[in-house]
Coordinates of C-alpha atoms and ligand atoms in Angstrom, one line a residue:
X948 CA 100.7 -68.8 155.4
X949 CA 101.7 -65.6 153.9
X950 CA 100.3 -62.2 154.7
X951 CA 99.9 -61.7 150.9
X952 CA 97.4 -64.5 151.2
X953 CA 94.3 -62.2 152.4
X954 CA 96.0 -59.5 150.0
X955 CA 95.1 -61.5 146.4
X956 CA 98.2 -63.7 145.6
X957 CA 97.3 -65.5 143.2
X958 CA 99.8 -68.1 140.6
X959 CA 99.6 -65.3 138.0
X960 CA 101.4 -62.8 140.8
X961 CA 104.0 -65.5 141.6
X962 CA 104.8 -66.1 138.0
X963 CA 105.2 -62.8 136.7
X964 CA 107.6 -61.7 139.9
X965 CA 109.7 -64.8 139.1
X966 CA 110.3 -63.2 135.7
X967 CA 111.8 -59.9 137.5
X968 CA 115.3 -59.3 139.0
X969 CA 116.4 -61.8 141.6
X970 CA 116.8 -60.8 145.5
X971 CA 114.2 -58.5 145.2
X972 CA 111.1 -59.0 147.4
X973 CA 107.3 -59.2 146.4
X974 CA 104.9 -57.0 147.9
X975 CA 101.6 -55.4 147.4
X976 CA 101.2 -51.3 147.9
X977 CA 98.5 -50.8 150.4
X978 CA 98.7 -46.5 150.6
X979 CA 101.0 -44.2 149.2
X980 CA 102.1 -40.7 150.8
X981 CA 104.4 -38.2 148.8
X982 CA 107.1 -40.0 147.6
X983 CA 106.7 -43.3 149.7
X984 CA 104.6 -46.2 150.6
X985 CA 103.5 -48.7 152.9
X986 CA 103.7 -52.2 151.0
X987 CA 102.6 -55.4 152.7
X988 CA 105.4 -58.5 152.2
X989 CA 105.6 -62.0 153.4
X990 CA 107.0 -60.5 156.6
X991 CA 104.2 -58.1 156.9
X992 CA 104.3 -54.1 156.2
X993 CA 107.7 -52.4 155.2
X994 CA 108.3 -48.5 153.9
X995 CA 109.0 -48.2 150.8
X996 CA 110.0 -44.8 148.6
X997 CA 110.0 -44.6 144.6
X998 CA 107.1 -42.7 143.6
X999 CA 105.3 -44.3 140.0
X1000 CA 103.5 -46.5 142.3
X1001 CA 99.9 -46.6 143.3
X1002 CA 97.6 -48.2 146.0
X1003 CA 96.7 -51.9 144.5
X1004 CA 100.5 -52.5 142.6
X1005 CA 102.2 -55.7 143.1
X1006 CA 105.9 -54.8 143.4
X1007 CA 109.5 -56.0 143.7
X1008 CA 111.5 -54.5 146.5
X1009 CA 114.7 -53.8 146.9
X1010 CA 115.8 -53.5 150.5
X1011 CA 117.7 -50.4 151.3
X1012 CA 118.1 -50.2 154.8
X1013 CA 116.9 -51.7 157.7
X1014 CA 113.4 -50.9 157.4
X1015 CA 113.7 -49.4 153.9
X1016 CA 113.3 -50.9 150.5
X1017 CA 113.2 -49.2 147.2
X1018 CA 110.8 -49.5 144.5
X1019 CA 112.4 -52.4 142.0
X1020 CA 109.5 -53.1 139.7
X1021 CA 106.4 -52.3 139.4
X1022 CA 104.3 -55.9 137.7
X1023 CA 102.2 -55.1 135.1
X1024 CA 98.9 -53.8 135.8
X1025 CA 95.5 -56.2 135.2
X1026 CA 93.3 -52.9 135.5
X1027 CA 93.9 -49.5 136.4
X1028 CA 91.4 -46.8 137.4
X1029 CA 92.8 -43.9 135.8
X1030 CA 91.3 -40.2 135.4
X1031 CA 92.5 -37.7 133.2
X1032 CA 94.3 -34.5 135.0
X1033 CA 93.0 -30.8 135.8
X1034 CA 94.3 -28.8 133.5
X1035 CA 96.0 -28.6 130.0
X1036 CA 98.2 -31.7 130.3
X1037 CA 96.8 -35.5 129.0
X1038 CA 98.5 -37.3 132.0
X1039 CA 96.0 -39.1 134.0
X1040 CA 96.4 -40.0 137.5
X1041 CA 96.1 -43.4 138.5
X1042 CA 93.5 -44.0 141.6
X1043 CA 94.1 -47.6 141.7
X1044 CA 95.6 -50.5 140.5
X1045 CA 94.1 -54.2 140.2
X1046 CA 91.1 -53.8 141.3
X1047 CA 88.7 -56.3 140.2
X1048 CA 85.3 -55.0 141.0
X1049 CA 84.2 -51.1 141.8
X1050 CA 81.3 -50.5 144.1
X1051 CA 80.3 -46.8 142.6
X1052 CA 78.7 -44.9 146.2
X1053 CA 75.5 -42.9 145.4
X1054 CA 73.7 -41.4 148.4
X1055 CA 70.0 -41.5 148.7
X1056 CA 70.3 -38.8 151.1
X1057 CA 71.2 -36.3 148.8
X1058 CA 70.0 -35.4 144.8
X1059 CA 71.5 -38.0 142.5
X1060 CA 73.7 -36.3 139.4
X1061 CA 73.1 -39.0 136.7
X1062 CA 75.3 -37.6 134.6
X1063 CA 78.3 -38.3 137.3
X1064 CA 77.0 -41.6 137.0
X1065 CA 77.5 -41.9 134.3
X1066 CA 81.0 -40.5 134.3
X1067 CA 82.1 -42.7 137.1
X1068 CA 80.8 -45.8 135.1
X1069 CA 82.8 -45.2 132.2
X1070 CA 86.2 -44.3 134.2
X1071 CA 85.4 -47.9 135.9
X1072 CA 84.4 -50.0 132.6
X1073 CA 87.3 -48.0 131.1
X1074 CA 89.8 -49.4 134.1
X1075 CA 89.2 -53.4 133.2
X1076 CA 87.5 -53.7 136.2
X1077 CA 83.3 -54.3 136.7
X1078 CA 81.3 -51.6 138.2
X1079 CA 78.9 -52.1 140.8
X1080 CA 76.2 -49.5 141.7
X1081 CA 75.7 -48.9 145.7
X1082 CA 72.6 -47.1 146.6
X1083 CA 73.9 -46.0 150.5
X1084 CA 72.0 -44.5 153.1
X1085 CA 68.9 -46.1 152.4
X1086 CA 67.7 -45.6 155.3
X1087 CA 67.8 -41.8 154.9
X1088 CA 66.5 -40.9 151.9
X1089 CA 64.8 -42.5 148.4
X1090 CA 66.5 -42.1 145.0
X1091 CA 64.7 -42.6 141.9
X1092 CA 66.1 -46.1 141.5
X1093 CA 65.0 -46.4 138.1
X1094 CA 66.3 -43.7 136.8
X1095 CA 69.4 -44.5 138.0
X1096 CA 69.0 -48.4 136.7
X1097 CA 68.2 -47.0 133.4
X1098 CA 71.6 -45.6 133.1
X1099 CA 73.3 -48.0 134.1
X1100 CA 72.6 -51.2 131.9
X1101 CA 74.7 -54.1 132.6
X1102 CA 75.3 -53.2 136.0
X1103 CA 74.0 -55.0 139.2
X1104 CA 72.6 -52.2 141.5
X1105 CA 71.9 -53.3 145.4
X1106 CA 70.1 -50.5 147.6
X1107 CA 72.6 -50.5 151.4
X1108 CA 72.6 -49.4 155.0
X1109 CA 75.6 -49.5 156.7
X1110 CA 73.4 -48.0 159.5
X1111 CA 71.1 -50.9 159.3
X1112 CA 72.9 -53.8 157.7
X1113 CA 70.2 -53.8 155.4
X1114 CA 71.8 -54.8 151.4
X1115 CA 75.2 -55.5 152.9
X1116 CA 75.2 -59.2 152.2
X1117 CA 73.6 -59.1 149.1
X1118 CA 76.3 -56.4 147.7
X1119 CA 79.0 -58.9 148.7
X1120 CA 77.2 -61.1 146.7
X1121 CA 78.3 -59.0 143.8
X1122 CA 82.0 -58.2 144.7
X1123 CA 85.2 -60.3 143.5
X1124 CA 89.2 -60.2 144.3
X1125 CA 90.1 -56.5 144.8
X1126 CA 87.1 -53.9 145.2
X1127 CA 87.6 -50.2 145.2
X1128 CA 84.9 -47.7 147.2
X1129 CA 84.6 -44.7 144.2
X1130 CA 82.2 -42.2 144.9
X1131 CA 81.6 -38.1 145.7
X1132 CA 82.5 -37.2 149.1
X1133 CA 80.2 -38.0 151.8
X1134 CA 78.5 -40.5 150.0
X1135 CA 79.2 -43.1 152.6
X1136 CA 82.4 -45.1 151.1
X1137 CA 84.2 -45.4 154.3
X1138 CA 81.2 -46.4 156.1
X1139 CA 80.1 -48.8 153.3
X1140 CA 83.6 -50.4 153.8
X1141 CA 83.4 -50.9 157.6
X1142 CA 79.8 -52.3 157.0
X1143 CA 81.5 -54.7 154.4
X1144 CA 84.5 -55.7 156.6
X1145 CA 82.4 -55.7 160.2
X1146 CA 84.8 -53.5 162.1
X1147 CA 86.2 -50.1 162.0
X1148 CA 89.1 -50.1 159.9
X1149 CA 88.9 -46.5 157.8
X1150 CA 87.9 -43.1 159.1
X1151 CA 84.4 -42.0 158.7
X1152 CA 83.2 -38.4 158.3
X1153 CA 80.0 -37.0 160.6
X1154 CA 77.1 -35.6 159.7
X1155 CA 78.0 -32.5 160.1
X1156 CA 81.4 -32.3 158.7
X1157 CA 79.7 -34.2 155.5
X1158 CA 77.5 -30.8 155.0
X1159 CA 80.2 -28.8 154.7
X1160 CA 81.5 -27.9 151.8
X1161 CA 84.9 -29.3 150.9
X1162 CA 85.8 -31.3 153.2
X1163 CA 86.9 -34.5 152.6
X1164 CA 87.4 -37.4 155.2
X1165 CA 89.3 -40.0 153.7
X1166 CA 92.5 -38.4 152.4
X1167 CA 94.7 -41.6 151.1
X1168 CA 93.8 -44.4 149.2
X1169 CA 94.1 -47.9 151.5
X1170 CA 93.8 -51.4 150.9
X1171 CA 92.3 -53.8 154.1
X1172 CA 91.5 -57.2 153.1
X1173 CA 88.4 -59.1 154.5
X1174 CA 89.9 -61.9 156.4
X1175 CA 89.1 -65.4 154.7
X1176 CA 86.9 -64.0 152.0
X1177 CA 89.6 -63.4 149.0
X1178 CA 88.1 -59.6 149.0
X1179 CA 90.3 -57.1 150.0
X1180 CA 88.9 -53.6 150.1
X1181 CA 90.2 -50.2 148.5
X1182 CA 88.6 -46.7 150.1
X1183 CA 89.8 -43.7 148.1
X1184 CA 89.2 -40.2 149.0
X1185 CA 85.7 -38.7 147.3
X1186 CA 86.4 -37.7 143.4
X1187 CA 85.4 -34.2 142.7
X1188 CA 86.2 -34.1 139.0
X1189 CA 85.9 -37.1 137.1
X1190 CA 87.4 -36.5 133.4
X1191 CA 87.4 -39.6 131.2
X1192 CA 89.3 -40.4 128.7
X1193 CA 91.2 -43.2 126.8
X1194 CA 88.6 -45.5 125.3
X1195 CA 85.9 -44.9 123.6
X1196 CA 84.5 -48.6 124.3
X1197 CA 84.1 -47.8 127.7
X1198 CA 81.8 -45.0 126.5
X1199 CA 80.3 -47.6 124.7
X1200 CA 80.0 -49.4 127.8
X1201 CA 78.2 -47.1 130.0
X1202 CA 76.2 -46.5 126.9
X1203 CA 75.2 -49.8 125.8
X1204 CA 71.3 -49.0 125.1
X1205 CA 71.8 -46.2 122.9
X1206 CA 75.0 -48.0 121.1
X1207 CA 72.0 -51.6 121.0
X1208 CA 69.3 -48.7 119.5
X1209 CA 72.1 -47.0 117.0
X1210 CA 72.1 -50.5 115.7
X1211 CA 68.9 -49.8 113.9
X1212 CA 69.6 -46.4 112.3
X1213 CA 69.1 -46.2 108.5
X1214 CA 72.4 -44.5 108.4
X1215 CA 75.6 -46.9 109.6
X1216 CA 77.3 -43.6 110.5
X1217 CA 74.3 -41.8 112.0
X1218 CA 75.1 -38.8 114.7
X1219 CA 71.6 -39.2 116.0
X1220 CA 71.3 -35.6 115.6
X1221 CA 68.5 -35.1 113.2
X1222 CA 69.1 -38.0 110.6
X1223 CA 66.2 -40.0 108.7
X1224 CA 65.5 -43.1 110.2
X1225 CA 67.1 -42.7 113.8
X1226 CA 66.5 -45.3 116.3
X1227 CA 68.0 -43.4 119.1
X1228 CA 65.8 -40.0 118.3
X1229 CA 63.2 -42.2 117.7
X1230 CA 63.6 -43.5 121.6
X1231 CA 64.0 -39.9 122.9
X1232 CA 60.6 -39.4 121.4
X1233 CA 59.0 -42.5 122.7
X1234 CA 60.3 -41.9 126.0
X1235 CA 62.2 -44.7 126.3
X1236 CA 65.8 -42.6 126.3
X1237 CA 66.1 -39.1 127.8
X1238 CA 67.1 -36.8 125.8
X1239 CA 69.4 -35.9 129.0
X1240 CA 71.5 -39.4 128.6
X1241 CA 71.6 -38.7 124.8
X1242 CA 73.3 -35.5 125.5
X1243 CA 75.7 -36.6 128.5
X1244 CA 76.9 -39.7 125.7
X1245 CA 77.6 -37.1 122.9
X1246 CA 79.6 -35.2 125.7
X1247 CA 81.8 -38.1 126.7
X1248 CA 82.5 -38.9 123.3
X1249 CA 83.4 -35.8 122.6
X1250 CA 85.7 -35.4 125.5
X1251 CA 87.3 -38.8 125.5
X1252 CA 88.1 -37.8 121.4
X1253 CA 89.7 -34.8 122.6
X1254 CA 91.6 -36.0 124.9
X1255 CA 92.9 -38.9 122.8
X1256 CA 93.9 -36.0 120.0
X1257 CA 95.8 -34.5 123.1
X1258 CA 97.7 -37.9 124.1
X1259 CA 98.4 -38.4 120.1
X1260 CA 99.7 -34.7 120.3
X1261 CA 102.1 -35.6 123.2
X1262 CA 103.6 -38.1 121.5
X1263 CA 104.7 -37.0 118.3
X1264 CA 106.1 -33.5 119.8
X1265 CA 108.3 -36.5 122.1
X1266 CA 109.1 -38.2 118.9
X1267 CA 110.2 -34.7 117.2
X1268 CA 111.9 -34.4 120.1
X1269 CA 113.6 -37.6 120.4
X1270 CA 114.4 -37.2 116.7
X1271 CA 115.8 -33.8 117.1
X1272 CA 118.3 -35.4 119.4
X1273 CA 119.3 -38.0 117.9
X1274 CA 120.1 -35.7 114.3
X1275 CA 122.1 -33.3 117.1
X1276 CA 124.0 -36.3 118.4
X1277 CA 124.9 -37.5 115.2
X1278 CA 125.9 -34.1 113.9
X1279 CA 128.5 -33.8 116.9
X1280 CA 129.8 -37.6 116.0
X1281 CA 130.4 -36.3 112.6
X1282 CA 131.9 -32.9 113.3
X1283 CA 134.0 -34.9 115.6
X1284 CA 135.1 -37.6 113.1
X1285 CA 136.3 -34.8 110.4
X1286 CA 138.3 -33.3 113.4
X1287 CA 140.2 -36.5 113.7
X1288 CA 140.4 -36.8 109.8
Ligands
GTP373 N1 72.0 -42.7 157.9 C1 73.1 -43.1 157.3 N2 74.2 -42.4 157.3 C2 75.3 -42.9 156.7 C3 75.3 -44.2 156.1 N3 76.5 -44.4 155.6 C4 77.2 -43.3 155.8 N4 76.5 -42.4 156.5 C5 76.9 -41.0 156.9 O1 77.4 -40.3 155.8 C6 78.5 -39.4 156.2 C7 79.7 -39.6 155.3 O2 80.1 -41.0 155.4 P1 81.6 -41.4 154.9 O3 81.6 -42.9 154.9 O4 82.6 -40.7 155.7 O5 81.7 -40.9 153.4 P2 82.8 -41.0 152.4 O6 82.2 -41.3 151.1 O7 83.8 -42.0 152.8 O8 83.4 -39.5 152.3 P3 85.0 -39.1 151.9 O9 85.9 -39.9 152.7 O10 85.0 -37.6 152.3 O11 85.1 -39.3 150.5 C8 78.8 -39.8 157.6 O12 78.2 -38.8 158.4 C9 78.1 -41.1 157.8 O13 77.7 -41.4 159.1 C10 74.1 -45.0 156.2 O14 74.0 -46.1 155.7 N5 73.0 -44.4 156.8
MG374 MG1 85.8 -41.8 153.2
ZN375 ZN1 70.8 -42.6 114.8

């Protein structure tokens, strides 16, 4: 038995490495630091540096040293959590890679941001993978469950105490292959993971230190399998900001009531804004939608449009530039050739 075994090796891993260079080595990236990473193999954990690589990536490895290899290939991504960046440029960061199921961490302990729900839904239905909603701390504190079922249609939400064991089983019921722990800091990820994998295997904050501001307990993303379960768990460090961009179905995701309701406009383009005949206003003013969720899906679509004008931006000012290359390369090939003639 391979240690890649409780790590998701599966025939489609084995067939696409067989397609890469030979001599290399297959591995799966379990945590990355600055620059290098810790990649589990058929003979266990090996260092690895090359730095495109993210926690979740089945790689080939090229060994470099005794206990060195270097980043060969990376196998193409099934899913890929990705977030758009701070600031003016439209990279996005890659939290994770692979990852088959997301357990999204909201604490009953303190005020629920349903609007951040609904931000983290769409960066996970957006990813590939299937979002999960964890209610933790049950056992310190109530959430308005139904608001928070309401915006979340689709998705299986399980109420957990990882103090009291209480929803733990029933959540696994929900998880498959490779599950990532997303959620704001503090919200009891780490803890939720231990609960899941009976033993602890990742750093937990306390009480105190959760209260103040800022601080953040888990600092790397890290993949532990569940032994004999096919699950293998992925904590990440709490998420601040969560910018979404890249698809507008996965708005349409997150979203599904009001895109069901839109079905009914008069209007096939209707903006829901004050148009005759609008289903969607027409469930605001029922009650049956808040006008708050209307809002927050205006807003993503807004943003994610924005930030795919960006990306289309990027790219043609890299094809002008590619272009303006090419014209100065050929210029000196010519000015060259009448030299010789
Ligand atoms: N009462 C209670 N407290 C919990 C539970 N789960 C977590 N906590 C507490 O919540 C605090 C934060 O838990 P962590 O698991 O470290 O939170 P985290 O989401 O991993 O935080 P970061 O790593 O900073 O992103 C700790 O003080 C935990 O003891 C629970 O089920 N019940
Ligand atoms: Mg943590
Ligand atoms: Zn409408």
């Amino acid at each position: 038995m391979s240690p890649l075994d409780q790590y998701g090796l599966d025939q489609h891993w084995l067939t696409e490495f067989e397609k890469l260079t030979p001599g290399s080595v297959l591995g799966r990236v379990v945590r990355v630091d600055r620059g290098e990473f810790d990649a589990v193999t058929g003979d266990g954990i090996v260092r690895g540096a090359g730095t495109r690589t993210c926690a979740g990536d089945w790689v080939a490895l090229r060994p470099h040293s005794e206990r060195q290899f270097l980043l060969a290939d990376i196998l193409p991504r099934r899913t890929a959590i990705e977030r758009a960046c701070a600031g003016s440029s439209s990279e996005t960061q890659v939290l994770g890679a692979n990852v088959d199921t997301v357990v999204v961490a909201v604490a009953s302990d303190t005020t629920v941001d349903l609007g951040r729900v609904e931000r983290y839904l769409t960066l996970v239905w957006g990813s590939g993978a299937v979002p999960v909603l964890a209610i933790t701390k049950a056992d310190s504190g109530t959430v308005a469950e139904d608001q928070l079922r309401a915006c979340a249609p689709g998705v299986a939400v399980c109420r957990t105490s990882a103090l009291s064991g209480d929803g733990i089983d029933s959540l696994t019921t929900h998880l498959r292959g490779t599950v990532a722990l997303i959620g704001p800091s503090g919200s009891g990820k780490s803890t939720l993971g231990n609960a899941l994998l009976d033993r602890s295997a990742f750093v937990t904050g306390d009480t105190r230190a959760a209260d103040s501001k800022g601080r953040h307990t888990t600092t790397h993303r890290e993949l532990v399998p569940i032994p004999d379960t096919g699950l293998t768990l992925l904590d990440t460090p709490g998420l601040r900001s969560v910018g979404v961009q890249g698809s507008e179905d996965a708005v349409a995701s997150t979203f599904s009531d009001i895109e069901e309701l839109a079905a009914s406009c008069r209007f096939g383009d209707c903006a829901h804004v004050h148009e005759p005949g609008c289903a969607v206003l027409a469930a605001v003013d029922s009650g049956e939608l808040t006008a708050r969720r209307l809002g927050n899906y205006r807003k993503l679509l807004r943003e994610n449009a924005w930030a795919t004008s960006r990306h289309d931006a990027r790219a043609r000012s890299e094809k002008l530039r590619e272009f303006k290359q090419i014209s100065k390369s050929l210029r000196q090939k010519y000015a060259a050739e009448r030299k010789v003639r």
